[in-house]
XYZ file of C-alpha atoms in Angstrom:
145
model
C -26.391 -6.885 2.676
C -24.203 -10.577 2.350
C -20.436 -9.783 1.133
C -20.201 -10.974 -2.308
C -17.862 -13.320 -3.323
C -15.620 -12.509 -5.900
C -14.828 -14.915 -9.068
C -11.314 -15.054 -9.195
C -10.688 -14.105 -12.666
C -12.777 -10.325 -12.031
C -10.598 -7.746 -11.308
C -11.055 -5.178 -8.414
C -9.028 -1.989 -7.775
C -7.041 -1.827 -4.400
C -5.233 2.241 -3.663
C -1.825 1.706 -2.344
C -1.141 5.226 -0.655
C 2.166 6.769 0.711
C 2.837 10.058 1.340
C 1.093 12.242 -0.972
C 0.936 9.619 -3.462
C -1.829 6.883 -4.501
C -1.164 3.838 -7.078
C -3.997 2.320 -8.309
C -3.860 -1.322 -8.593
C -5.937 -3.673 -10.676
C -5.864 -7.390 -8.662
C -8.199 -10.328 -8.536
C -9.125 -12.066 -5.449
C -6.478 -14.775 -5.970
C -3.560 -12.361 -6.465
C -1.019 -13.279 -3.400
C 1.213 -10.129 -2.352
C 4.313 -11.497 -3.501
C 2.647 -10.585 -7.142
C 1.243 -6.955 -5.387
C 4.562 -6.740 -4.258
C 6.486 -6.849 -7.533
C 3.984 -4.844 -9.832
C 3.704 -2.212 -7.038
C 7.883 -1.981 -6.945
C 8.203 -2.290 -10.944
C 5.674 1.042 -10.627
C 7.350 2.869 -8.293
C 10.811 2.605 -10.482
C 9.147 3.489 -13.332
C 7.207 6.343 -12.250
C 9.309 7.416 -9.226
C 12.818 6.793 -9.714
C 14.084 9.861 -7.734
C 11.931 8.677 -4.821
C 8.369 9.277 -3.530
C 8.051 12.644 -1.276
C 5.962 13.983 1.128
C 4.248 17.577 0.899
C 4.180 18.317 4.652
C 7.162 20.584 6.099
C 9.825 19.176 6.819
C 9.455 17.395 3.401
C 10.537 13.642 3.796
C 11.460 11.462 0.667
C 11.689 7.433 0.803
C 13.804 6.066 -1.735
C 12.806 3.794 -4.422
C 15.934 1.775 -5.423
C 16.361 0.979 -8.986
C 15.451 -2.303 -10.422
C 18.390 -4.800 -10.257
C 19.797 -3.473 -7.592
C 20.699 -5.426 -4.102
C 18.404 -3.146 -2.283
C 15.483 -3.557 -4.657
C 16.169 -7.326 -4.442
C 16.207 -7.358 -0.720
C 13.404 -5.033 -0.198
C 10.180 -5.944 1.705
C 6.488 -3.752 1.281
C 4.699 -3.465 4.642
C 1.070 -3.106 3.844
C -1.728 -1.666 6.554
C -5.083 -0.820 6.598
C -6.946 1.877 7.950
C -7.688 1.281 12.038
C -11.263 2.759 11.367
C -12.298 2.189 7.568
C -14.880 4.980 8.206
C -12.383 7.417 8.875
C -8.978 6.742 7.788
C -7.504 10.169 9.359
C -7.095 7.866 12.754
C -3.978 6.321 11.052
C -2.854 2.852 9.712
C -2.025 -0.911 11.634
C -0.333 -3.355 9.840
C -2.330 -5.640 7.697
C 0.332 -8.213 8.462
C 0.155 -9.675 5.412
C 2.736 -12.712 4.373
C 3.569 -13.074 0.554
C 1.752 -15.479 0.215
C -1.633 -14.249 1.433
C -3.911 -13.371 -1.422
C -6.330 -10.541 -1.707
C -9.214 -12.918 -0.510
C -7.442 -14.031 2.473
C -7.466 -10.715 3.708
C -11.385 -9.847 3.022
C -10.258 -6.960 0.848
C -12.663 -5.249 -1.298
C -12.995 -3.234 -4.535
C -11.846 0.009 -3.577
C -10.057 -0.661 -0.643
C -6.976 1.736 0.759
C -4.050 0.087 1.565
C -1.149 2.360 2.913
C 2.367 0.674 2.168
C 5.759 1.475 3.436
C 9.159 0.383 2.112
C 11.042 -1.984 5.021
C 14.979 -2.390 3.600
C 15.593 -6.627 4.588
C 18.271 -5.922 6.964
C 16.024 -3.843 9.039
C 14.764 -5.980 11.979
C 11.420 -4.358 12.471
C 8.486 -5.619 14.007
C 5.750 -5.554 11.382
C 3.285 -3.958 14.223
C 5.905 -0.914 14.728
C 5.825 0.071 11.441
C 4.434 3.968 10.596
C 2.731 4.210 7.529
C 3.315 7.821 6.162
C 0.305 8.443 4.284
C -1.303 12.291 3.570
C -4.949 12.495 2.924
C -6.015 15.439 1.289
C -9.348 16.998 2.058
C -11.232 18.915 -0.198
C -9.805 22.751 0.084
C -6.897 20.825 -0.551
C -5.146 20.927 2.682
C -3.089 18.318 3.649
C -4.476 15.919 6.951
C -1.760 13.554 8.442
């Protein structure tokens, strides 16, 4: 079947996952990540200010700094993709996405899982060496890494 082209103005979904958590998104095919960016932050303070955690012993938790705030000014979202769509429980690579790349640019779809990891700006890392932390439950509910 062709891929379908998307207008611009119609609105897909795209499920930013980390840890145990999953934000839905509602995007168009123009949005750039800059804009994915700053929505997906603005969520996170609302609905997470102590922090997003993970379920899996030892229990990790990423902080999510406040709005305002140096950090939250200087911070940058990684985003990556599942290395085999099919079967996301292989892990994540980096969709190396630049702010300016839109949703198009990167051939996502309605529906597509994007994992998402919060880089502080002083940190020099290599966009390829990031680890996405993302737990996909199953489901009898038990947690898969």
């Amino acid at each position: 079947m062709p891929r379908r082209t998307l207008d611009p103005e119609e609105q897909m979904t795209l499920r930013l996952k980390h840890g145990r958590h999953t934000i839905f998104l509602f995007v168009t095919s123009d949005t750039t990540f800059a804009q994915i960016s700053t929505e997906l932050l603005e969520i996170l303070q609302d609905r997470y200010p102590g922090g997003l955690t993970s379920s899996i012993v030892p229990l990790k938790e990423t902080a999510v700094p406040a709005a305002g705030t140096p950090e939250a000014e200087s911070l940058r979202i990684a985003y990556g993709i599942a290395r085999d769509p099919s079967d996301p429980t292989r892990g994540w690579k980096s969709l190396k996405a630049n702010y300016t790349d839109t949703v198009s640019e990167k051939r996502l779809e309605d529906g597509s899982a994007l994992a998402f990891a919060l880089v502080p700006d002083g940190d020099s890392v290599d966009m390829d060496d990031i680890a996405f932390d993302v737990e996909l439950m199953t489901i009898d509910d038990e947690v898969i890494v």
